[in-house]
Amino acid sequence: MSIDHRPIAVFDSGLGGLTVVRALRERLPSESLIYFGDTARVPYGSKSAEAVTRFTREIFHFLLRFEPKSIVVACNTASAVAVPELADEFDVPVVGTVEPGAAAAAEAADGGLVAILATEATIASNQYRNAINRCNPRIPVVQKACPLFVPLVEEGREDRDPVVRLAVAEYLEAVRRLRPAVAVLGCTHYPILRGAIAEYLGEGVVLIDTADATSAAVADLLDRAGALSPDGARGRLFCYVSDNTQRFQSLSTRFLGRTITDVVRICPEEFAILQPPEPAHARLRVSV
Ligand code: DGL
């Protein structure tokens, strides 16, 4: 069996993608991860597809400097609007959240209704709906944008917070009446509100955590390619953000379950003038 020591690059519009990092670290503890959070330009969910695709392309170029074995687009919005256009443009396997999340939802639905909960841009792209229909064209799909969930999570609000409960009820009342079999948490931040969403939708609704489904798809891809790191290796996490390292550090605990102590700031304007690191990730600072 071959072994591949290169890191996996993970990208998100901000810090929500740490839910995917968490899932990857649980599933693939031997893998080193390079994380880039575009905290200067978050949120992507209310931006145009054109802007999100441009940002994603820039970040792919930055991440390629680390010679990753794969780029994981943890951001559901970028996965929905940019990955279909960019995946073939780069010579590296790209894993987004949409295909794994849709496949998990189609499997769990067993023909029942699937509710997609995501940002406005993700919903407008129809990518989740299309991907579920490719798995099984007979599965009915309803879509609902829940834009307030992201700022509520970033503000540190918890499942039991009355404002969270109000927002959940406001967005999901019509969805609940349709009695979905499955609800897809199609945004990096939504797993943090899982308790409130599950309670409101009621028992019997299967919640699909796209972070978990994505990490399973990455593990499968690397396994099939013979590109896993050796068992027992200590995977490291190197974090970069485009703004506000302190905020990233203080909120990271919520998403990752542990605090990140060392984060490097790099502005998108600097991407073009940066010299490529050499050799690959070896000179970077360890963050966790
Ligand atoms: N990361 C985004 C997503 O998963 C949510 C935050 C944003 O709007 O940028 O869709």
PDB file of C-alpha atoms and ligand atoms in Angstrom:
ATOM      1  CA  MET A   1       0.000   0.000   0.000  1.00  0.00           C
ATOM      2  CA  SER A   2       1.367   3.437  -0.907  1.00  0.00           C
ATOM      3  CA  ILE A   3       1.623   6.269   1.599  1.00  0.00           C
ATOM      4  CA  ASP A   4       1.212   9.973   0.948  1.00  0.00           C
ATOM      5  CA  HIS A   5       2.514  12.458   3.510  1.00  0.00           C
ATOM      6  CA  ARG A   6       1.136  15.553   1.786  1.00  0.00           C
ATOM      7  CA  PRO A   7      -1.487  17.584   3.686  1.00  0.00           C
ATOM      8  CA  ILE A   8      -5.168  17.947   2.925  1.00  0.00           C
ATOM      9  CA  ALA A   9      -6.182  21.562   2.280  1.00  0.00           C
ATOM     10  CA  VAL A  10      -9.517  22.692   3.704  1.00  0.00           C
ATOM     11  CA  PHE A  11     -11.166  25.942   2.719  1.00  0.00           C
ATOM     12  CA  ASP A  12     -14.143  27.841   4.089  1.00  0.00           C
ATOM     13  CA  SER A  13     -15.533  31.357   3.906  1.00  0.00           C
ATOM     14  CA  GLY A  14     -14.705  31.764   7.604  1.00  0.00           C
ATOM     15  CA  LEU A  15     -14.486  29.572  10.646  1.00  0.00           C
ATOM     16  CA  GLY A  16     -17.571  27.410  10.118  1.00  0.00           C
ATOM     17  CA  GLY A  17     -15.453  24.984   8.078  1.00  0.00           C
ATOM     18  CA  LEU A  18     -13.845  23.929  11.336  1.00  0.00           C
ATOM     19  CA  THR A  19     -16.870  21.617  11.705  1.00  0.00           C
ATOM     20  CA  VAL A  20     -15.417  19.782   8.683  1.00  0.00           C
ATOM     21  CA  VAL A  21     -11.912  19.912  10.183  1.00  0.00           C
ATOM     22  CA  ARG A  22     -13.314  18.357  13.331  1.00  0.00           C
ATOM     23  CA  ALA A  23     -14.961  15.549  11.367  1.00  0.00           C
ATOM     24  CA  LEU A  24     -11.768  14.991   9.333  1.00  0.00           C
ATOM     25  CA  ARG A  25      -9.622  14.826  12.444  1.00  0.00           C
ATOM     26  CA  GLU A  26     -11.940  12.301  14.036  1.00  0.00           C
ATOM     27  CA  ARG A  27     -11.975  10.133  10.921  1.00  0.00           C
ATOM     28  CA  LEU A  28      -8.404  10.652   9.692  1.00  0.00           C
ATOM     29  CA  PRO A  29      -6.246  11.558  12.721  1.00  0.00           C
ATOM     30  CA  SER A  30      -3.000  10.846  10.840  1.00  0.00           C
ATOM     31  CA  GLU A  31      -3.625  13.489   8.180  1.00  0.00           C
ATOM     32  CA  SER A  32      -2.143  16.983   8.407  1.00  0.00           C
ATOM     33  CA  LEU A  33      -4.533  19.749   7.436  1.00  0.00           C
ATOM     34  CA  ILE A  34      -4.000  23.223   6.037  1.00  0.00           C
ATOM     35  CA  TYR A  35      -7.052  25.381   6.786  1.00  0.00           C
ATOM     36  CA  PHE A  36      -7.844  28.655   5.127  1.00  0.00           C
ATOM     37  CA  GLY A  37     -10.779  30.739   6.399  1.00  0.00           C
ATOM     38  CA  ASP A  38     -11.653  33.787   4.333  1.00  0.00           C
ATOM     39  CA  THR A  39     -12.719  35.771   7.389  1.00  0.00           C
ATOM     40  CA  ALA A  40     -12.176  39.112   5.623  1.00  0.00           C
ATOM     41  CA  ARG A  41     -14.875  38.339   3.060  1.00  0.00           C
ATOM     42  CA  VAL A  42     -17.343  36.162   4.993  1.00  0.00           C
ATOM     43  CA  PRO A  43     -20.300  35.701   4.528  1.00  0.00           C
ATOM     44  CA  TYR A  44     -20.350  34.073   1.105  1.00  0.00           C
ATOM     45  CA  GLY A  45     -23.965  32.981   1.519  1.00  0.00           C
ATOM     46  CA  SER A  46     -25.419  36.336   0.527  1.00  0.00           C
ATOM     47  CA  LYS A  47     -22.936  37.062  -2.289  1.00  0.00           C
ATOM     48  CA  SER A  48     -23.245  36.469  -6.015  1.00  0.00           C
ATOM     49  CA  ALA A  49     -22.092  33.210  -7.586  1.00  0.00           C
ATOM     50  CA  GLU A  50     -19.593  35.215  -9.602  1.00  0.00           C
ATOM     51  CA  ALA A  51     -17.939  36.731  -6.513  1.00  0.00           C
ATOM     52  CA  VAL A  52     -17.851  33.420  -4.632  1.00  0.00           C
ATOM     53  CA  THR A  53     -16.296  31.686  -7.647  1.00  0.00           C
ATOM     54  CA  ARG A  54     -13.643  34.408  -7.966  1.00  0.00           C
ATOM     55  CA  PHE A  55     -12.740  34.172  -4.262  1.00  0.00           C
ATOM     56  CA  THR A  56     -12.649  30.377  -4.422  1.00  0.00           C
ATOM     57  CA  ARG A  57     -10.345  30.407  -7.448  1.00  0.00           C
ATOM     58  CA  GLU A  58      -7.909  32.761  -5.670  1.00  0.00           C
ATOM     59  CA  ILE A  59      -7.903  30.568  -2.583  1.00  0.00           C
ATOM     60  CA  PHE A  60      -7.319  27.405  -4.613  1.00  0.00           C
ATOM     61  CA  HIS A  61      -4.203  29.067  -6.063  1.00  0.00           C
ATOM     62  CA  PHE A  62      -3.033  29.916  -2.546  1.00  0.00           C
ATOM     63  CA  LEU A  63      -3.699  26.408  -1.221  1.00  0.00           C
ATOM     64  CA  LEU A  64      -1.865  24.767  -4.110  1.00  0.00           C
ATOM     65  CA  ARG A  65       1.351  26.248  -2.729  1.00  0.00           C
ATOM     66  CA  PHE A  66       1.130  23.620  -0.003  1.00  0.00           C
ATOM     67  CA  GLU A  67       1.043  20.802  -2.561  1.00  0.00           C
ATOM     68  CA  PRO A  68      -2.080  19.247  -1.022  1.00  0.00           C
ATOM     69  CA  LYS A  69      -3.206  15.737  -1.887  1.00  0.00           C
ATOM     70  CA  SER A  70      -6.773  17.062  -2.017  1.00  0.00           C
ATOM     71  CA  ILE A  71      -8.654  20.332  -1.566  1.00  0.00           C
ATOM     72  CA  VAL A  72     -11.770  20.035   0.577  1.00  0.00           C
ATOM     73  CA  VAL A  73     -14.254  22.850   0.060  1.00  0.00           C
ATOM     74  CA  ALA A  74     -15.872  22.868   3.494  1.00  0.00           C
ATOM     75  CA  CYS A  75     -18.039  25.852   2.610  1.00  0.00           C
ATOM     76  CA  ASN A  76     -21.405  24.656   1.298  1.00  0.00           C
ATOM     77  CA  THR A  77     -21.921  27.908  -0.591  1.00  0.00           C
ATOM     78  CA  ALA A  78     -18.592  27.646  -2.423  1.00  0.00           C
ATOM     79  CA  SER A  79     -19.243  23.920  -2.978  1.00  0.00           C
ATOM     80  CA  ALA A  80     -22.582  24.722  -4.579  1.00  0.00           C
ATOM     81  CA  VAL A  81     -21.687  27.714  -6.720  1.00  0.00           C
ATOM     82  CA  ALA A  82     -17.932  27.437  -7.435  1.00  0.00           C
ATOM     83  CA  VAL A  83     -16.910  23.769  -7.346  1.00  0.00           C
ATOM     84  CA  PRO A  84     -18.867  22.737 -10.469  1.00  0.00           C
ATOM     85  CA  GLU A  85     -16.912  25.340 -12.446  1.00  0.00           C
ATOM     86  CA  LEU A  86     -13.507  24.970 -10.767  1.00  0.00           C
ATOM     87  CA  ALA A  87     -13.131  21.257 -10.090  1.00  0.00           C
ATOM     88  CA  ASP A  88     -11.748  20.523 -13.560  1.00  0.00           C
ATOM     89  CA  GLU A  89      -9.650  23.668 -13.700  1.00  0.00           C
ATOM     90  CA  PHE A  90      -7.134  22.443 -11.113  1.00  0.00           C
ATOM     91  CA  ASP A  91      -4.921  19.405 -11.148  1.00  0.00           C
ATOM     92  CA  VAL A  92      -5.882  18.213  -7.661  1.00  0.00           C
ATOM     93  CA  PRO A  93      -8.849  16.157  -6.436  1.00  0.00           C
ATOM     94  CA  VAL A  94     -11.525  18.511  -5.075  1.00  0.00           C
ATOM     95  CA  VAL A  95     -14.158  17.377  -2.595  1.00  0.00           C
ATOM     96  CA  GLY A  96     -17.113  19.663  -1.858  1.00  0.00           C
ATOM     97  CA  THR A  97     -19.961  19.153   0.560  1.00  0.00           C
ATOM     98  CA  VAL A  98     -22.827  18.902  -1.922  1.00  0.00           C
ATOM     99  CA  GLU A  99     -22.305  15.480  -3.499  1.00  0.00           C
ATOM    100  CA  PRO A 100     -21.545  13.656  -0.204  1.00  0.00           C
ATOM    101  CA  GLY A 101     -24.377  15.465   1.622  1.00  0.00           C
ATOM    102  CA  ALA A 102     -26.865  14.758  -1.163  1.00  0.00           C
ATOM    103  CA  ALA A 103     -25.878  11.084  -1.375  1.00  0.00           C
ATOM    104  CA  ALA A 104     -26.288  10.649   2.398  1.00  0.00           C
ATOM    105  CA  ALA A 105     -29.672  12.402   2.248  1.00  0.00           C
ATOM    106  CA  ALA A 106     -30.918  10.311  -0.685  1.00  0.00           C
ATOM    107  CA  GLU A 107     -29.926   7.130   1.112  1.00  0.00           C
ATOM    108  CA  ALA A 108     -31.594   8.145   4.379  1.00  0.00           C
ATOM    109  CA  ALA A 109     -34.764   9.464   2.687  1.00  0.00           C
ATOM    110  CA  ASP A 110     -35.947   6.104   1.411  1.00  0.00           C
ATOM    111  CA  GLY A 111     -38.245   7.910  -1.030  1.00  0.00           C
ATOM    112  CA  GLY A 112     -39.506  10.437   1.552  1.00  0.00           C
ATOM    113  CA  LEU A 113     -39.273  14.220   1.395  1.00  0.00           C
ATOM    114  CA  VAL A 114     -35.829  15.816   1.805  1.00  0.00           C
ATOM    115  CA  ALA A 115     -35.592  19.376   3.183  1.00  0.00           C
ATOM    116  CA  ILE A 116     -32.435  21.297   2.260  1.00  0.00           C
ATOM    117  CA  LEU A 117     -31.496  23.995   4.788  1.00  0.00           C
ATOM    118  CA  ALA A 118     -28.709  26.285   3.564  1.00  0.00           C
ATOM    119  CA  THR A 119     -27.619  29.827   2.713  1.00  0.00           C
ATOM    120  CA  GLU A 120     -29.418  31.929   0.112  1.00  0.00           C
ATOM    121  CA  ALA A 121     -26.689  31.368  -2.497  1.00  0.00           C
ATOM    122  CA  THR A 122     -26.667  27.597  -1.977  1.00  0.00           C
ATOM    123  CA  ILE A 123     -30.445  27.414  -2.276  1.00  0.00           C
ATOM    124  CA  ALA A 124     -30.447  29.653  -5.373  1.00  0.00           C
ATOM    125  CA  SER A 125     -27.916  27.347  -7.068  1.00  0.00           C
ATOM    126  CA  ASN A 126     -30.267  24.321  -6.770  1.00  0.00           C
ATOM    127  CA  GLN A 127     -27.155  22.146  -6.545  1.00  0.00           C
ATOM    128  CA  TYR A 128     -28.359  20.063  -3.600  1.00  0.00           C
ATOM    129  CA  ARG A 129     -31.709  19.462  -5.258  1.00  0.00           C
ATOM    130  CA  ASN A 130     -30.031  18.464  -8.517  1.00  0.00           C
ATOM    131  CA  ALA A 131     -27.548  16.168  -6.784  1.00  0.00           C
ATOM    132  CA  ILE A 132     -30.346  14.390  -4.871  1.00  0.00           C
ATOM    133  CA  ASN A 133     -32.304  14.005  -8.092  1.00  0.00           C
ATOM    134  CA  ARG A 134     -29.240  12.459  -9.747  1.00  0.00           C
ATOM    135  CA  CYS A 135     -29.181   9.873  -6.931  1.00  0.00           C
ATOM    136  CA  ASN A 136     -32.913   9.245  -7.162  1.00  0.00           C
ATOM    137  CA  PRO A 137     -35.169  11.382  -9.388  1.00  0.00           C
ATOM    138  CA  ARG A 138     -38.273  10.320  -7.449  1.00  0.00           C
ATOM    139  CA  ILE A 139     -37.209  11.879  -4.143  1.00  0.00           C
ATOM    140  CA  PRO A 140     -39.186  15.095  -3.485  1.00  0.00           C
ATOM    141  CA  VAL A 141     -37.073  18.020  -2.298  1.00  0.00           C
ATOM    142  CA  VAL A 142     -38.003  21.251  -0.535  1.00  0.00           C
ATOM    143  CA  GLN A 143     -35.432  24.010  -0.011  1.00  0.00           C
ATOM    144  CA  LYS A 144     -35.246  26.693   2.664  1.00  0.00           C
ATOM    145  CA  ALA A 145     -32.668  29.440   3.130  1.00  0.00           C
ATOM    146  CA  CYS A 146     -32.025  30.249   6.809  1.00  0.00           C
ATOM    147  CA  PRO A 147     -29.726  33.277   6.637  1.00  0.00           C
ATOM    148  CA  LEU A 148     -29.963  34.267  10.310  1.00  0.00           C
ATOM    149  CA  PHE A 149     -28.496  30.993  11.530  1.00  0.00           C
ATOM    150  CA  VAL A 150     -24.929  31.980  10.566  1.00  0.00           C
ATOM    151  CA  PRO A 151     -24.742  35.260  12.534  1.00  0.00           C
ATOM    152  CA  LEU A 152     -26.532  33.644  15.500  1.00  0.00           C
ATOM    153  CA  VAL A 153     -23.888  30.926  15.690  1.00  0.00           C
ATOM    154  CA  GLU A 154     -21.065  33.421  15.222  1.00  0.00           C
ATOM    155  CA  GLU A 155     -22.486  35.428  18.091  1.00  0.00           C
ATOM    156  CA  GLY A 156     -22.181  32.395  20.325  1.00  0.00           C
ATOM    157  CA  ARG A 157     -25.917  31.701  20.672  1.00  0.00           C
ATOM    158  CA  GLU A 158     -26.779  28.196  21.825  1.00  0.00           C
ATOM    159  CA  ASP A 159     -29.572  25.749  21.009  1.00  0.00           C
ATOM    160  CA  ARG A 160     -31.618  26.807  24.024  1.00  0.00           C
ATOM    161  CA  ASP A 161     -31.332  30.532  23.350  1.00  0.00           C
ATOM    162  CA  PRO A 162     -34.820  32.061  22.811  1.00  0.00           C
ATOM    163  CA  VAL A 163     -33.603  34.021  19.775  1.00  0.00           C
ATOM    164  CA  VAL A 164     -32.341  30.794  18.185  1.00  0.00           C
ATOM    165  CA  ARG A 165     -35.652  29.090  18.903  1.00  0.00           C
ATOM    166  CA  LEU A 166     -37.538  31.971  17.362  1.00  0.00           C
ATOM    167  CA  ALA A 167     -35.383  31.918  14.218  1.00  0.00           C
ATOM    168  CA  VAL A 168     -35.709  28.130  13.928  1.00  0.00           C
ATOM    169  CA  ALA A 169     -39.504  28.350  14.208  1.00  0.00           C
ATOM    170  CA  GLU A 170     -39.663  31.258  11.764  1.00  0.00           C
ATOM    171  CA  TYR A 171     -37.687  29.443   9.074  1.00  0.00           C
ATOM    172  CA  LEU A 172     -38.828  25.888   9.614  1.00  0.00           C
ATOM    173  CA  GLU A 173     -42.558  26.158  10.366  1.00  0.00           C
ATOM    174  CA  ALA A 174     -43.625  25.506   6.775  1.00  0.00           C
ATOM    175  CA  VAL A 175     -40.975  22.793   6.380  1.00  0.00           C
ATOM    176  CA  ARG A 176     -42.197  20.996   9.502  1.00  0.00           C
ATOM    177  CA  ARG A 177     -45.775  20.976   8.213  1.00  0.00           C
ATOM    178  CA  LEU A 178     -44.567  19.066   5.136  1.00  0.00           C
ATOM    179  CA  ARG A 179     -43.267  16.289   7.430  1.00  0.00           C
ATOM    180  CA  PRO A 180     -39.862  15.703   5.817  1.00  0.00           C
ATOM    181  CA  ALA A 181     -38.120  12.373   6.273  1.00  0.00           C
ATOM    182  CA  VAL A 182     -34.698  14.034   6.126  1.00  0.00           C
ATOM    183  CA  ALA A 183     -33.309  17.535   6.703  1.00  0.00           C
ATOM    184  CA  VAL A 184     -29.869  18.399   5.299  1.00  0.00           C
ATOM    185  CA  LEU A 185     -27.778  20.767   7.418  1.00  0.00           C
ATOM    186  CA  GLY A 186     -26.360  22.274   4.224  1.00  0.00           C
ATOM    187  CA  CYS A 187     -24.216  24.993   5.781  1.00  0.00           C
ATOM    188  CA  THR A 188     -21.073  24.815   7.909  1.00  0.00           C
ATOM    189  CA  HIS A 189     -22.742  26.557  10.846  1.00  0.00           C
ATOM    190  CA  TYR A 190     -25.984  24.601  11.072  1.00  0.00           C
ATOM    191  CA  PRO A 191     -24.610  21.524  12.889  1.00  0.00           C
ATOM    192  CA  ILE A 192     -23.950  23.861  15.827  1.00  0.00           C
ATOM    193  CA  LEU A 193     -27.734  24.440  16.054  1.00  0.00           C
ATOM    194  CA  ARG A 194     -28.532  20.797  15.514  1.00  0.00           C
ATOM    195  CA  GLY A 195     -30.277  20.399  18.880  1.00  0.00           C
ATOM    196  CA  ALA A 196     -32.740  23.258  18.258  1.00  0.00           C
ATOM    197  CA  ILE A 197     -33.427  22.156  14.668  1.00  0.00           C
ATOM    198  CA  ALA A 198     -33.935  18.499  15.660  1.00  0.00           C
ATOM    199  CA  GLU A 199     -36.261  19.403  18.498  1.00  0.00           C
ATOM    200  CA  TYR A 200     -38.360  21.717  16.326  1.00  0.00           C
ATOM    201  CA  LEU A 201     -38.688  19.304  13.402  1.00  0.00           C
ATOM    202  CA  GLY A 202     -39.570  16.507  15.791  1.00  0.00           C
ATOM    203  CA  GLU A 203     -38.671  12.862  16.167  1.00  0.00           C
ATOM    204  CA  GLY A 204     -38.310  10.776  13.073  1.00  0.00           C
ATOM    205  CA  VAL A 205     -36.643  13.465  10.951  1.00  0.00           C
ATOM    206  CA  VAL A 206     -33.108  12.327  10.086  1.00  0.00           C
ATOM    207  CA  LEU A 207     -30.615  15.212  10.144  1.00  0.00           C
ATOM    208  CA  ILE A 208     -27.744  14.940   7.676  1.00  0.00           C
ATOM    209  CA  ASP A 209     -24.539  16.574   8.868  1.00  0.00           C
ATOM    210  CA  THR A 210     -22.718  17.480   5.654  1.00  0.00           C
ATOM    211  CA  ALA A 211     -19.429  17.871   7.568  1.00  0.00           C
ATOM    212  CA  ASP A 212     -19.580  14.222   8.508  1.00  0.00           C
ATOM    213  CA  ALA A 213     -20.626  13.062   5.030  1.00  0.00           C
ATOM    214  CA  THR A 214     -17.821  15.135   3.482  1.00  0.00           C
ATOM    215  CA  SER A 215     -15.147  13.704   5.770  1.00  0.00           C
ATOM    216  CA  ALA A 216     -16.322  10.188   4.855  1.00  0.00           C
ATOM    217  CA  ALA A 217     -16.025  11.072   1.142  1.00  0.00           C
ATOM    218  CA  VAL A 218     -12.472  12.386   1.667  1.00  0.00           C
ATOM    219  CA  ALA A 219     -11.457   9.229   3.532  1.00  0.00           C
ATOM    220  CA  ASP A 220     -12.906   7.100   0.762  1.00  0.00           C
ATOM    221  CA  LEU A 221     -11.183   9.112  -1.982  1.00  0.00           C
ATOM    222  CA  LEU A 222      -7.755   8.921  -0.324  1.00  0.00           C
ATOM    223  CA  ASP A 223      -8.148   5.264   0.514  1.00  0.00           C
ATOM    224  CA  ARG A 224      -9.045   4.371  -3.075  1.00  0.00           C
ATOM    225  CA  ALA A 225      -6.132   6.452  -4.373  1.00  0.00           C
ATOM    226  CA  GLY A 226      -3.685   4.826  -1.914  1.00  0.00           C
ATOM    227  CA  ALA A 227      -2.985   8.344  -0.636  1.00  0.00           C
ATOM    228  CA  LEU A 228      -3.552   8.041   3.113  1.00  0.00           C
ATOM    229  CA  SER A 229      -0.881   9.078   5.618  1.00  0.00           C
ATOM    230  CA  PRO A 230       0.672   6.243   7.607  1.00  0.00           C
ATOM    231  CA  ASP A 231      -1.330   4.939  10.556  1.00  0.00           C
ATOM    232  CA  GLY A 232      -0.042   6.362  13.815  1.00  0.00           C
ATOM    233  CA  ALA A 233       1.338   9.548  12.251  1.00  0.00           C
ATOM    234  CA  ARG A 234       0.358  12.671  14.201  1.00  0.00           C
ATOM    235  CA  GLY A 235      -1.733  14.841  11.951  1.00  0.00           C
ATOM    236  CA  ARG A 236      -1.238  18.563  12.444  1.00  0.00           C
ATOM    237  CA  LEU A 237      -3.412  21.539  11.744  1.00  0.00           C
ATOM    238  CA  PHE A 238      -2.066  24.756  10.212  1.00  0.00           C
ATOM    239  CA  CYS A 239      -4.531  27.642  10.147  1.00  0.00           C
ATOM    240  CA  TYR A 240      -4.630  30.732   7.960  1.00  0.00           C
ATOM    241  CA  VAL A 241      -7.285  33.422   7.896  1.00  0.00           C
ATOM    242  CA  SER A 242      -7.659  36.599   5.860  1.00  0.00           C
ATOM    243  CA  ASP A 243      -8.630  38.755   8.858  1.00  0.00           C
ATOM    244  CA  ASN A 244      -9.026  38.905  12.618  1.00  0.00           C
ATOM    245  CA  THR A 245      -6.963  36.032  13.990  1.00  0.00           C
ATOM    246  CA  GLN A 246      -8.134  36.686  17.543  1.00  0.00           C
ATOM    247  CA  ARG A 247     -11.801  36.284  16.713  1.00  0.00           C
ATOM    248  CA  PHE A 248     -10.970  33.082  14.855  1.00  0.00           C
ATOM    249  CA  GLN A 249      -9.108  31.769  17.881  1.00  0.00           C
ATOM    250  CA  SER A 250     -11.819  32.645  20.379  1.00  0.00           C
ATOM    251  CA  LEU A 251     -14.651  31.172  18.300  1.00  0.00           C
ATOM    252  CA  SER A 252     -12.699  28.107  17.178  1.00  0.00           C
ATOM    253  CA  THR A 253     -13.539  26.177  20.344  1.00  0.00           C
ATOM    254  CA  ARG A 254     -17.219  26.207  19.427  1.00  0.00           C
ATOM    255  CA  PHE A 255     -16.594  24.648  16.028  1.00  0.00           C
ATOM    256  CA  LEU A 256     -13.605  22.437  16.703  1.00  0.00           C
ATOM    257  CA  GLY A 257     -14.136  21.420  20.305  1.00  0.00           C
ATOM    258  CA  ARG A 258     -10.651  22.718  21.170  1.00  0.00           C
ATOM    259  CA  THR A 259      -8.920  26.069  21.020  1.00  0.00           C
ATOM    260  CA  ILE A 260      -6.560  26.946  18.217  1.00  0.00           C
ATOM    261  CA  THR A 261      -3.627  28.826  19.651  1.00  0.00           C
ATOM    262  CA  ASP A 262      -1.720  29.867  16.568  1.00  0.00           C
ATOM    263  CA  VAL A 263      -3.293  31.331  13.461  1.00  0.00           C
ATOM    264  CA  VAL A 264      -1.515  33.136  10.617  1.00  0.00           C
ATOM    265  CA  ARG A 265      -3.165  36.062   8.863  1.00  0.00           C
ATOM    266  CA  ILE A 266      -2.782  36.400   5.126  1.00  0.00           C
ATOM    267  CA  CYS A 267      -4.736  38.903   3.052  1.00  0.00           C
ATOM    268  CA  PRO A 268      -6.162  37.954  -0.331  1.00  0.00           C
ATOM    269  CA  GLU A 269      -4.195  40.914  -1.753  1.00  0.00           C
ATOM    270  CA  GLU A 270      -0.997  39.149  -0.683  1.00  0.00           C
ATOM    271  CA  PHE A 271      -1.782  35.867  -2.423  1.00  0.00           C
ATOM    272  CA  ALA A 272      -0.297  37.038  -5.700  1.00  0.00           C
ATOM    273  CA  ILE A 273       2.965  38.374  -4.288  1.00  0.00           C
ATOM    274  CA  LEU A 274       3.696  35.517  -1.908  1.00  0.00           C
ATOM    275  CA  GLN A 275       6.628  33.303  -2.688  1.00  0.00           C
ATOM    276  CA  PRO A 276       5.668  29.631  -2.725  1.00  0.00           C
ATOM    277  CA  PRO A 277       6.569  27.984   0.584  1.00  0.00           C
ATOM    278  CA  GLU A 278       9.227  25.324   0.274  1.00  0.00           C
ATOM    279  CA  PRO A 279       9.336  22.502   0.829  1.00  0.00           C
ATOM    280  CA  ALA A 280       5.528  22.595   0.735  1.00  0.00           C
ATOM    281  CA  HIS A 281       4.107  22.766   4.254  1.00  0.00           C
ATOM    282  CA  ALA A 282       7.345  22.021   6.110  1.00  0.00           C
ATOM    283  CA  ARG A 283       8.103  25.593   7.168  1.00  0.00           C
ATOM    284  CA  LEU A 284       4.672  26.439   8.435  1.00  0.00           C
ATOM    285  CA  ARG A 285       3.831  26.996  12.043  1.00  0.00           C
ATOM    286  CA  VAL A 286       2.037  24.354  14.002  1.00  0.00           C
ATOM    287  CA  SER A 287      -1.262  25.575  15.334  1.00  0.00           C
ATOM    288  CA  VAL A 288      -2.773  22.807  17.400  1.00  0.00           C
TER     289      VAL A 288
HETATM  290  N1  DGL B   1     -19.592  28.639   5.047  1.00  0.00           N
HETATM  291  C1  DGL B   1     -20.886  29.052   4.572  1.00  0.00           C
HETATM  292  C2  DGL B   1     -21.643  27.816   4.082  1.00  0.00           C
HETATM  293  O1  DGL B   1     -21.394  26.716   4.493  1.00  0.00           O
HETATM  294  C3  DGL B   1     -21.687  29.756   5.637  1.00  0.00           C
HETATM  295  C4  DGL B   1     -21.146  31.120   5.994  1.00  0.00           C
HETATM  296  C5  DGL B   1     -21.184  32.095   4.817  1.00  0.00           C
HETATM  297  O2  DGL B   1     -22.271  32.545   4.421  1.00  0.00           O
HETATM  298  O3  DGL B   1     -20.105  32.368   4.312  1.00  0.00           O
HETATM  299  O4  DGL B   1     -22.523  27.947   3.246  1.00  0.00           O
END
